[in-house]
Amino acid sequence: MENTFWQAIIDADYAIPEGQSASALLPELLAMLGSTDPVLRDEYCYPILAVWIERGLYTPAELRAMGRQMEDNLKVGLTEPGSDAVFLRTFSALILECVIEYDQLQPFLEEQEVRAWLEAVLQYLDQEQDLRGYVQGKGWAHSAAHTADLLMILAQSRYLGVADLERILNAIADKVRKRVAHVYLYREDDRLVYAVRKALKRDLLEMPFLTAWLERLTALEGLSNWFEASFKETDVSASNNIREFVRSLYFQLKFAPEPPTIASELFPVLEETLRTLGSVFYSMA
């Protein structure tokens, strides 16, 4: 279809064109997820699919099949960081998010399905090496942010309990502190923190775990102190990503209109963590 066809759908408040159906257009929309055309992918394909899923225009069978295809897409090109396959992976993460979110409003998924997708997403978060945010001429890759959005929805699933939420938070901590020559510049830290906030809002996580989690987050193995993280690019990137993540977590909890119940207990630990990270930063000046 031409771009004018998709633009007409958006202009008509996402109404299905006469003589068409959401099901008939689905294969073409799913194929567009991996497009390198940012208009086609970001402005047409993703929002149309998201709205049609939200409006219940697909059957449970179609949504299940869609979710399975998105899961498979998360593996495409993983060993080729820097390739255009990243767009298929990251926008598939967003569509899988839409499927799971619809289930939370109109339940249709079985527990084993959600758990299988949790495993796939945690594996993807760990293995994704392409951390580019905005790619000139091709639009948003944004793997960390899109995966964070998916984890944010999973954290609210009725099927997931304490152990699952702990795994989500640990996976996020491991991603943030990973030694990579990349600093998150496009609010990835904020999006990852949104997922943590939703997990905390379940009121299932307790302080002993959260204290250990912050220690895990701020630990850089092989270094005796944080000052040593100032001399190697991957260490500097990791330390910056950790610091910005902790700051985002602190301020999001501080100014949340309805903070998690445990926030009052968590603040002193976060403040001490920030003091430690800040003292290292200022000692370098």
PDB file of C-alpha atoms in Angstrom:
ATOM      1  CA  MET A   1       0.000   0.000   0.000  1.00  0.00           C
ATOM      2  CA  GLU A   2       1.085   3.591  -0.590  1.00  0.00           C
ATOM      3  CA  ASN A   3       1.837   5.937   2.289  1.00  0.00           C
ATOM      4  CA  THR A   4      -1.327   7.876   1.450  1.00  0.00           C
ATOM      5  CA  PHE A   5      -3.363   4.762   2.280  1.00  0.00           C
ATOM      6  CA  TRP A   6      -1.933   4.537   5.791  1.00  0.00           C
ATOM      7  CA  GLN A   7      -2.120   8.281   6.347  1.00  0.00           C
ATOM      8  CA  ALA A   8      -5.829   8.183   5.465  1.00  0.00           C
ATOM      9  CA  ILE A   9      -6.371   5.597   8.206  1.00  0.00           C
ATOM     10  CA  ILE A  10      -4.718   7.851  10.790  1.00  0.00           C
ATOM     11  CA  ASP A  11      -6.624  10.906   9.529  1.00  0.00           C
ATOM     12  CA  ALA A  12      -9.886   8.945   9.971  1.00  0.00           C
ATOM     13  CA  ASP A  13      -9.084   8.198  13.632  1.00  0.00           C
ATOM     14  CA  TYR A  14      -7.701   4.780  12.690  1.00  0.00           C
ATOM     15  CA  ALA A  15     -10.918   3.628  11.061  1.00  0.00           C
ATOM     16  CA  ILE A  16     -10.552   0.588   8.790  1.00  0.00           C
ATOM     17  CA  PRO A  17     -10.960   1.571   5.142  1.00  0.00           C
ATOM     18  CA  GLU A  18     -14.059   0.390   3.345  1.00  0.00           C
ATOM     19  CA  GLY A  19     -13.557  -3.028   1.805  1.00  0.00           C
ATOM     20  CA  GLN A  20     -10.641  -3.845   4.109  1.00  0.00           C
ATOM     21  CA  SER A  21     -10.276  -5.523   7.499  1.00  0.00           C
ATOM     22  CA  ALA A  22      -7.724  -5.408  10.299  1.00  0.00           C
ATOM     23  CA  SER A  23      -6.993  -9.087   9.681  1.00  0.00           C
ATOM     24  CA  ALA A  24      -6.433  -8.641   5.938  1.00  0.00           C
ATOM     25  CA  LEU A  25      -4.011  -5.769   6.503  1.00  0.00           C
ATOM     26  CA  LEU A  26      -2.149  -7.504   9.327  1.00  0.00           C
ATOM     27  CA  PRO A  27       0.520  -9.327   7.250  1.00  0.00           C
ATOM     28  CA  GLU A  28       1.555  -6.111   5.508  1.00  0.00           C
ATOM     29  CA  LEU A  29       1.644  -4.172   8.771  1.00  0.00           C
ATOM     30  CA  LEU A  30       3.785  -6.826  10.463  1.00  0.00           C
ATOM     31  CA  ALA A  31       6.184  -6.825   7.505  1.00  0.00           C
ATOM     32  CA  MET A  32       6.571  -3.061   7.886  1.00  0.00           C
ATOM     33  CA  LEU A  33       7.909  -3.412  11.431  1.00  0.00           C
ATOM     34  CA  GLY A  34      11.408  -4.007  10.061  1.00  0.00           C
ATOM     35  CA  SER A  35      11.310  -1.170   7.538  1.00  0.00           C
ATOM     36  CA  THR A  36      14.173   1.341   7.522  1.00  0.00           C
ATOM     37  CA  ASP A  37      11.693   4.040   6.480  1.00  0.00           C
ATOM     38  CA  PRO A  38      10.949   5.880   9.743  1.00  0.00           C
ATOM     39  CA  VAL A  39       7.675   7.288   8.445  1.00  0.00           C
ATOM     40  CA  LEU A  40       6.387   3.897   7.374  1.00  0.00           C
ATOM     41  CA  ARG A  41       7.504   2.155  10.579  1.00  0.00           C
ATOM     42  CA  ASP A  42       7.231   4.789  13.334  1.00  0.00           C
ATOM     43  CA  GLU A  43       4.340   6.910  12.079  1.00  0.00           C
ATOM     44  CA  TYR A  44       2.140   4.398  10.267  1.00  0.00           C
ATOM     45  CA  CYS A  45       2.836   0.772  11.100  1.00  0.00           C
ATOM     46  CA  TYR A  46       3.373   0.891  14.851  1.00  0.00           C
ATOM     47  CA  PRO A  47       0.589   3.327  15.845  1.00  0.00           C
ATOM     48  CA  ILE A  48      -1.972   1.641  13.575  1.00  0.00           C
ATOM     49  CA  LEU A  49      -1.204  -1.798  15.003  1.00  0.00           C
ATOM     50  CA  ALA A  50      -1.170  -0.450  18.559  1.00  0.00           C
ATOM     51  CA  VAL A  51      -4.561   1.228  18.198  1.00  0.00           C
ATOM     52  CA  TRP A  52      -6.195  -1.722  16.449  1.00  0.00           C
ATOM     53  CA  ILE A  53      -4.937  -4.114  19.131  1.00  0.00           C
ATOM     54  CA  GLU A  54      -6.198  -1.779  21.860  1.00  0.00           C
ATOM     55  CA  ARG A  55      -9.604  -1.543  20.173  1.00  0.00           C
ATOM     56  CA  GLY A  56      -9.975  -5.321  20.097  1.00  0.00           C
ATOM     57  CA  LEU A  57      -9.971  -5.664  16.323  1.00  0.00           C
ATOM     58  CA  TYR A  58      -7.985  -8.915  16.461  1.00  0.00           C
ATOM     59  CA  THR A  59      -9.180 -12.231  17.836  1.00  0.00           C
ATOM     60  CA  PRO A  60      -7.351 -14.002  20.684  1.00  0.00           C
ATOM     61  CA  ALA A  61      -6.030 -16.502  18.130  1.00  0.00           C
ATOM     62  CA  GLU A  62      -4.636 -13.681  15.987  1.00  0.00           C
ATOM     63  CA  LEU A  63      -3.097 -11.991  19.014  1.00  0.00           C
ATOM     64  CA  ARG A  64      -1.461 -15.226  20.140  1.00  0.00           C
ATOM     65  CA  ALA A  65       0.010 -15.786  16.695  1.00  0.00           C
ATOM     66  CA  MET A  66       1.133 -12.176  16.585  1.00  0.00           C
ATOM     67  CA  GLY A  67       2.824 -12.523  19.971  1.00  0.00           C
ATOM     68  CA  ARG A  68       4.645 -15.681  18.892  1.00  0.00           C
ATOM     69  CA  GLN A  69       5.862 -13.981  15.736  1.00  0.00           C
ATOM     70  CA  MET A  70       7.096 -10.998  17.772  1.00  0.00           C
ATOM     71  CA  GLU A  71       8.944 -13.378  20.085  1.00  0.00           C
ATOM     72  CA  ASP A  72      10.659 -14.967  17.085  1.00  0.00           C
ATOM     73  CA  ASN A  73      11.535 -11.524  15.719  1.00  0.00           C
ATOM     74  CA  LEU A  74      13.474 -10.691  18.894  1.00  0.00           C
ATOM     75  CA  LYS A  75      16.149 -13.174  17.752  1.00  0.00           C
ATOM     76  CA  VAL A  76      16.526 -11.897  14.173  1.00  0.00           C
ATOM     77  CA  GLY A  77      19.996 -10.441  13.563  1.00  0.00           C
ATOM     78  CA  LEU A  78      21.031 -10.469  17.221  1.00  0.00           C
ATOM     79  CA  THR A  79      24.559 -11.490  16.252  1.00  0.00           C
ATOM     80  CA  GLU A  80      24.832  -8.564  13.821  1.00  0.00           C
ATOM     81  CA  PRO A  81      24.901  -5.390  15.965  1.00  0.00           C
ATOM     82  CA  GLY A  82      24.725  -2.268  13.846  1.00  0.00           C
ATOM     83  CA  SER A  83      22.581  -3.881  11.141  1.00  0.00           C
ATOM     84  CA  ASP A  84      19.101  -2.730  10.153  1.00  0.00           C
ATOM     85  CA  ALA A  85      17.616  -5.860  11.756  1.00  0.00           C
ATOM     86  CA  VAL A  86      17.525  -3.904  15.009  1.00  0.00           C
ATOM     87  CA  PHE A  87      14.361  -2.121  13.857  1.00  0.00           C
ATOM     88  CA  LEU A  88      12.464  -5.384  13.467  1.00  0.00           C
ATOM     89  CA  ARG A  89      13.565  -6.512  16.928  1.00  0.00           C
ATOM     90  CA  THR A  90      12.777  -3.319  18.778  1.00  0.00           C
ATOM     91  CA  PHE A  91       9.418  -2.631  17.147  1.00  0.00           C
ATOM     92  CA  SER A  92       8.442  -6.259  17.652  1.00  0.00           C
ATOM     93  CA  ALA A  93       9.067  -5.650  21.354  1.00  0.00           C
ATOM     94  CA  LEU A  94       6.557  -2.794  21.248  1.00  0.00           C
ATOM     95  CA  ILE A  95       3.901  -4.898  19.519  1.00  0.00           C
ATOM     96  CA  LEU A  96       4.404  -7.752  21.993  1.00  0.00           C
ATOM     97  CA  GLU A  97       3.885  -5.147  24.703  1.00  0.00           C
ATOM     98  CA  CYS A  98       0.559  -4.198  23.111  1.00  0.00           C
ATOM     99  CA  VAL A  99      -0.583  -7.833  23.029  1.00  0.00           C
ATOM    100  CA  ILE A 100       0.239  -8.377  26.708  1.00  0.00           C
ATOM    101  CA  GLU A 101      -1.314  -5.061  27.714  1.00  0.00           C
ATOM    102  CA  TYR A 102      -4.532  -5.986  25.915  1.00  0.00           C
ATOM    103  CA  ASP A 103      -4.606  -9.237  27.886  1.00  0.00           C
ATOM    104  CA  GLN A 104      -4.452  -7.243  31.106  1.00  0.00           C
ATOM    105  CA  LEU A 105      -7.599  -5.384  30.072  1.00  0.00           C
ATOM    106  CA  GLN A 106      -9.372  -8.274  28.352  1.00  0.00           C
ATOM    107  CA  PRO A 107      -7.821 -11.481  29.724  1.00  0.00           C
ATOM    108  CA  PHE A 108      -7.229 -14.256  27.206  1.00  0.00           C
ATOM    109  CA  LEU A 109      -3.653 -15.463  27.742  1.00  0.00           C
ATOM    110  CA  GLU A 110      -2.699 -18.504  29.808  1.00  0.00           C
ATOM    111  CA  GLU A 111      -0.007 -18.299  32.457  1.00  0.00           C
ATOM    112  CA  GLN A 112       2.461 -20.424  30.497  1.00  0.00           C
ATOM    113  CA  GLU A 113       2.221 -18.057  27.537  1.00  0.00           C
ATOM    114  CA  VAL A 114       3.077 -15.008  29.614  1.00  0.00           C
ATOM    115  CA  ARG A 115       5.903 -16.846  31.342  1.00  0.00           C
ATOM    116  CA  ALA A 116       7.346 -17.987  28.025  1.00  0.00           C
ATOM    117  CA  TRP A 117       7.366 -14.395  26.820  1.00  0.00           C
ATOM    118  CA  LEU A 118       8.978 -13.233  30.061  1.00  0.00           C
ATOM    119  CA  GLU A 119      11.816 -15.703  29.468  1.00  0.00           C
ATOM    120  CA  ALA A 120      12.209 -14.556  25.863  1.00  0.00           C
ATOM    121  CA  VAL A 121      12.265 -10.879  26.826  1.00  0.00           C
ATOM    122  CA  LEU A 122      14.789 -11.324  29.640  1.00  0.00           C
ATOM    123  CA  GLN A 123      17.022 -13.249  27.253  1.00  0.00           C
ATOM    124  CA  TYR A 124      16.627 -10.547  24.623  1.00  0.00           C
ATOM    125  CA  LEU A 125      17.439  -7.774  27.103  1.00  0.00           C
ATOM    126  CA  ASP A 126      20.671  -9.541  28.010  1.00  0.00           C
ATOM    127  CA  GLN A 127      21.732 -10.414  24.458  1.00  0.00           C
ATOM    128  CA  GLU A 128      20.839  -7.219  22.574  1.00  0.00           C
ATOM    129  CA  GLN A 129      24.101  -5.451  21.710  1.00  0.00           C
ATOM    130  CA  ASP A 130      22.746  -2.692  19.467  1.00  0.00           C
ATOM    131  CA  LEU A 131      22.121   0.171  21.876  1.00  0.00           C
ATOM    132  CA  ARG A 132      21.658   2.966  19.354  1.00  0.00           C
ATOM    133  CA  GLY A 133      18.903   5.434  20.157  1.00  0.00           C
ATOM    134  CA  TYR A 134      17.954   7.642  17.225  1.00  0.00           C
ATOM    135  CA  VAL A 135      19.522   6.666  13.892  1.00  0.00           C
ATOM    136  CA  GLN A 136      19.768   9.490  11.390  1.00  0.00           C
ATOM    137  CA  GLY A 137      17.665   8.803   8.321  1.00  0.00           C
ATOM    138  CA  LYS A 138      16.141   5.643   9.805  1.00  0.00           C
ATOM    139  CA  GLY A 139      14.477   6.794  13.022  1.00  0.00           C
ATOM    140  CA  TRP A 140      14.335   5.134  16.409  1.00  0.00           C
ATOM    141  CA  ALA A 141      16.161   1.892  17.135  1.00  0.00           C
ATOM    142  CA  HIS A 142      15.976   2.413  20.912  1.00  0.00           C
ATOM    143  CA  SER A 143      16.300  -1.223  21.983  1.00  0.00           C
ATOM    144  CA  ALA A 144      16.800  -0.495  25.687  1.00  0.00           C
ATOM    145  CA  ALA A 145      13.801   1.839  25.865  1.00  0.00           C
ATOM    146  CA  HIS A 146      11.447  -0.420  23.902  1.00  0.00           C
ATOM    147  CA  THR A 147      12.433  -3.450  25.965  1.00  0.00           C
ATOM    148  CA  ALA A 148      11.922  -1.403  29.122  1.00  0.00           C
ATOM    149  CA  ASP A 149       8.380  -0.577  27.983  1.00  0.00           C
ATOM    150  CA  LEU A 150       7.706  -4.273  27.451  1.00  0.00           C
ATOM    151  CA  LEU A 151       9.087  -5.150  30.887  1.00  0.00           C
ATOM    152  CA  MET A 152       6.942  -2.397  32.408  1.00  0.00           C
ATOM    153  CA  ILE A 153       3.822  -4.150  31.091  1.00  0.00           C
ATOM    154  CA  LEU A 154       5.040  -7.619  32.071  1.00  0.00           C
ATOM    155  CA  ALA A 155       5.719  -6.397  35.621  1.00  0.00           C
ATOM    156  CA  GLN A 156       1.981  -5.744  35.972  1.00  0.00           C
ATOM    157  CA  SER A 157       0.902  -9.211  34.854  1.00  0.00           C
ATOM    158  CA  ARG A 158      -1.453 -11.071  37.159  1.00  0.00           C
ATOM    159  CA  TYR A 159       0.613 -14.199  36.567  1.00  0.00           C
ATOM    160  CA  LEU A 160       3.923 -12.842  37.861  1.00  0.00           C
ATOM    161  CA  GLY A 161       4.886 -12.904  41.526  1.00  0.00           C
ATOM    162  CA  VAL A 162       7.749 -11.862  43.772  1.00  0.00           C
ATOM    163  CA  ALA A 163      10.396 -14.091  42.205  1.00  0.00           C
ATOM    164  CA  ASP A 164       9.483 -12.874  38.715  1.00  0.00           C
ATOM    165  CA  LEU A 165       9.636  -9.204  39.704  1.00  0.00           C
ATOM    166  CA  GLU A 166      13.017  -9.795  41.319  1.00  0.00           C
ATOM    167  CA  ARG A 167      14.274 -11.348  38.091  1.00  0.00           C
ATOM    168  CA  ILE A 168      13.039  -8.338  36.112  1.00  0.00           C
ATOM    169  CA  LEU A 169      14.815  -5.882  38.405  1.00  0.00           C
ATOM    170  CA  ASN A 170      18.019  -7.908  38.409  1.00  0.00           C
ATOM    171  CA  ALA A 171      17.959  -8.119  34.617  1.00  0.00           C
ATOM    172  CA  ILE A 172      17.547  -4.343  34.391  1.00  0.00           C
ATOM    173  CA  ALA A 173      20.413  -3.803  36.841  1.00  0.00           C
ATOM    174  CA  ASP A 174      22.662  -6.097  34.819  1.00  0.00           C
ATOM    175  CA  LYS A 175      21.771  -4.252  31.607  1.00  0.00           C
ATOM    176  CA  VAL A 176      22.456  -0.816  33.079  1.00  0.00           C
ATOM    177  CA  ARG A 177      25.811  -1.747  34.591  1.00  0.00           C
ATOM    178  CA  LYS A 178      27.025  -3.702  31.567  1.00  0.00           C
ATOM    179  CA  ARG A 179      30.456  -2.581  30.404  1.00  0.00           C
ATOM    180  CA  VAL A 180      29.763  -1.268  26.927  1.00  0.00           C
ATOM    181  CA  ALA A 181      31.206   1.695  25.057  1.00  0.00           C
ATOM    182  CA  HIS A 182      27.802   3.352  25.003  1.00  0.00           C
ATOM    183  CA  VAL A 183      26.174   6.011  27.174  1.00  0.00           C
ATOM    184  CA  TYR A 184      22.364   6.123  27.170  1.00  0.00           C
ATOM    185  CA  LEU A 185      21.444   9.533  25.762  1.00  0.00           C
ATOM    186  CA  TYR A 186      17.778   9.196  24.813  1.00  0.00           C
ATOM    187  CA  ARG A 187      16.043   8.781  28.179  1.00  0.00           C
ATOM    188  CA  GLU A 188      16.641   5.049  28.263  1.00  0.00           C
ATOM    189  CA  ASP A 189      17.358   5.380  31.982  1.00  0.00           C
ATOM    190  CA  ASP A 190      13.934   6.943  32.558  1.00  0.00           C
ATOM    191  CA  ARG A 191      12.160   4.201  30.607  1.00  0.00           C
ATOM    192  CA  LEU A 192      14.008   1.452  32.489  1.00  0.00           C
ATOM    193  CA  VAL A 193      13.056   3.136  35.755  1.00  0.00           C
ATOM    194  CA  TYR A 194       9.387   3.194  34.687  1.00  0.00           C
ATOM    195  CA  ALA A 195       9.548  -0.605  34.585  1.00  0.00           C
ATOM    196  CA  VAL A 196      11.083  -0.680  38.058  1.00  0.00           C
ATOM    197  CA  ARG A 197       8.391   1.651  39.369  1.00  0.00           C
ATOM    198  CA  LYS A 198       5.627  -0.597  38.056  1.00  0.00           C
ATOM    199  CA  ALA A 199       7.264  -3.574  39.738  1.00  0.00           C
ATOM    200  CA  LEU A 200       7.512  -1.653  43.012  1.00  0.00           C
ATOM    201  CA  LYS A 201       3.851  -0.613  42.754  1.00  0.00           C
ATOM    202  CA  ARG A 202       2.881  -4.271  43.076  1.00  0.00           C
ATOM    203  CA  ASP A 203       3.901  -3.942  46.775  1.00  0.00           C
ATOM    204  CA  LEU A 204       5.508  -7.377  46.693  1.00  0.00           C
ATOM    205  CA  LEU A 205       9.210  -6.495  46.804  1.00  0.00           C
ATOM    206  CA  GLU A 206      10.856  -6.024  50.203  1.00  0.00           C
ATOM    207  CA  MET A 207      13.806  -4.009  51.445  1.00  0.00           C
ATOM    208  CA  PRO A 208      16.353  -6.838  51.867  1.00  0.00           C
ATOM    209  CA  PHE A 209      16.041  -7.622  48.161  1.00  0.00           C
ATOM    210  CA  LEU A 210      16.035  -3.950  47.121  1.00  0.00           C
ATOM    211  CA  THR A 211      19.132  -3.195  49.180  1.00  0.00           C
ATOM    212  CA  ALA A 212      20.941  -6.133  47.602  1.00  0.00           C
ATOM    213  CA  TRP A 213      19.640  -5.067  44.191  1.00  0.00           C
ATOM    214  CA  LEU A 214      21.152  -1.586  44.537  1.00  0.00           C
ATOM    215  CA  GLU A 215      24.442  -3.147  45.577  1.00  0.00           C
ATOM    216  CA  ARG A 216      24.297  -5.366  42.508  1.00  0.00           C
ATOM    217  CA  LEU A 217      23.465  -2.389  40.292  1.00  0.00           C
ATOM    218  CA  THR A 218      26.436  -0.332  41.487  1.00  0.00           C
ATOM    219  CA  ALA A 219      29.004  -3.125  41.566  1.00  0.00           C
ATOM    220  CA  LEU A 220      31.690  -3.089  38.882  1.00  0.00           C
ATOM    221  CA  GLU A 221      33.537  -6.362  39.178  1.00  0.00           C
ATOM    222  CA  GLY A 222      37.312  -6.219  39.065  1.00  0.00           C
ATOM    223  CA  LEU A 223      37.518  -2.679  40.447  1.00  0.00           C
ATOM    224  CA  SER A 224      38.331  -1.942  44.064  1.00  0.00           C
ATOM    225  CA  ASN A 225      36.501   1.404  43.970  1.00  0.00           C
ATOM    226  CA  TRP A 226      34.496   3.615  41.651  1.00  0.00           C
ATOM    227  CA  PHE A 227      37.383   6.014  41.004  1.00  0.00           C
ATOM    228  CA  GLU A 228      39.054   3.228  39.031  1.00  0.00           C
ATOM    229  CA  ALA A 229      36.127   3.389  36.598  1.00  0.00           C
ATOM    230  CA  SER A 230      37.487   6.691  35.255  1.00  0.00           C
ATOM    231  CA  PHE A 231      40.168   5.448  32.892  1.00  0.00           C
ATOM    232  CA  LYS A 232      38.608   2.947  30.485  1.00  0.00           C
ATOM    233  CA  GLU A 233      35.820   3.809  28.041  1.00  0.00           C
ATOM    234  CA  THR A 234      33.587   0.869  28.891  1.00  0.00           C
ATOM    235  CA  ASP A 235      33.994   1.510  32.630  1.00  0.00           C
ATOM    236  CA  VAL A 236      33.211   5.213  32.204  1.00  0.00           C
ATOM    237  CA  SER A 237      30.118   4.402  30.152  1.00  0.00           C
ATOM    238  CA  ALA A 238      28.893   1.879  32.710  1.00  0.00           C
ATOM    239  CA  SER A 239      29.466   4.263  35.617  1.00  0.00           C
ATOM    240  CA  ASN A 240      27.585   7.050  33.826  1.00  0.00           C
ATOM    241  CA  ASN A 241      24.690   4.763  32.962  1.00  0.00           C
ATOM    242  CA  ILE A 242      24.477   3.549  36.568  1.00  0.00           C
ATOM    243  CA  ARG A 243      24.604   7.050  38.009  1.00  0.00           C
ATOM    244  CA  GLU A 244      21.899   8.400  35.697  1.00  0.00           C
ATOM    245  CA  PHE A 245      19.676   5.397  36.364  1.00  0.00           C
ATOM    246  CA  VAL A 246      19.909   5.829  40.154  1.00  0.00           C
ATOM    247  CA  ARG A 247      19.213   9.546  39.847  1.00  0.00           C
ATOM    248  CA  SER A 248      16.178   8.870  37.666  1.00  0.00           C
ATOM    249  CA  LEU A 249      14.877   6.279  40.123  1.00  0.00           C
ATOM    250  CA  TYR A 250      15.268   8.660  43.044  1.00  0.00           C
ATOM    251  CA  PHE A 251      13.511  11.591  41.396  1.00  0.00           C
ATOM    252  CA  GLN A 252      10.757   9.527  39.810  1.00  0.00           C
ATOM    253  CA  LEU A 253       9.902   8.069  43.213  1.00  0.00           C
ATOM    254  CA  LYS A 254      10.273  11.458  44.892  1.00  0.00           C
ATOM    255  CA  PHE A 255       7.805  13.194  42.609  1.00  0.00           C
ATOM    256  CA  ALA A 256       5.463  10.337  41.737  1.00  0.00           C
ATOM    257  CA  PRO A 257       1.844  11.334  42.491  1.00  0.00           C
ATOM    258  CA  GLU A 258       1.265   7.904  44.033  1.00  0.00           C
ATOM    259  CA  PRO A 259       4.672   6.448  44.968  1.00  0.00           C
ATOM    260  CA  PRO A 260       5.018   2.774  45.883  1.00  0.00           C
ATOM    261  CA  THR A 261       4.405   1.997  49.537  1.00  0.00           C
ATOM    262  CA  ILE A 262       8.027   0.994  50.029  1.00  0.00           C
ATOM    263  CA  ALA A 263       9.400   4.286  48.663  1.00  0.00           C
ATOM    264  CA  SER A 264       9.773   5.850  52.127  1.00  0.00           C
ATOM    265  CA  GLU A 265      12.016   2.968  53.203  1.00  0.00           C
ATOM    266  CA  LEU A 266      13.930   3.003  49.948  1.00  0.00           C
ATOM    267  CA  PHE A 267      14.795   6.717  49.947  1.00  0.00           C
ATOM    268  CA  PRO A 268      17.560   6.564  52.612  1.00  0.00           C
ATOM    269  CA  VAL A 269      19.290   3.733  50.735  1.00  0.00           C
ATOM    270  CA  LEU A 270      18.981   5.588  47.421  1.00  0.00           C
ATOM    271  CA  GLU A 271      20.314   8.776  48.992  1.00  0.00           C
ATOM    272  CA  GLU A 272      23.332   6.965  50.406  1.00  0.00           C
ATOM    273  CA  THR A 273      23.957   5.374  47.019  1.00  0.00           C
ATOM    274  CA  LEU A 274      23.784   8.774  45.335  1.00  0.00           C
ATOM    275  CA  ARG A 275      26.181  10.249  47.898  1.00  0.00           C
ATOM    276  CA  THR A 276      28.659   7.477  47.174  1.00  0.00           C
ATOM    277  CA  LEU A 277      28.396   7.905  43.425  1.00  0.00           C
ATOM    278  CA  GLY A 278      28.533  11.695  43.713  1.00  0.00           C
ATOM    279  CA  SER A 279      31.609  11.701  45.933  1.00  0.00           C
ATOM    280  CA  VAL A 280      33.499   9.731  43.298  1.00  0.00           C
ATOM    281  CA  PHE A 281      32.374  12.124  40.572  1.00  0.00           C
ATOM    282  CA  TYR A 282      33.383  15.258  42.455  1.00  0.00           C
ATOM    283  CA  SER A 283      36.708  13.813  43.588  1.00  0.00           C
ATOM    284  CA  MET A 284      37.682  13.744  39.916  1.00  0.00           C
ATOM    285  CA  ALA A 285      37.120  17.497  39.439  1.00  0.00           C
TER     286      ALA A 285
END
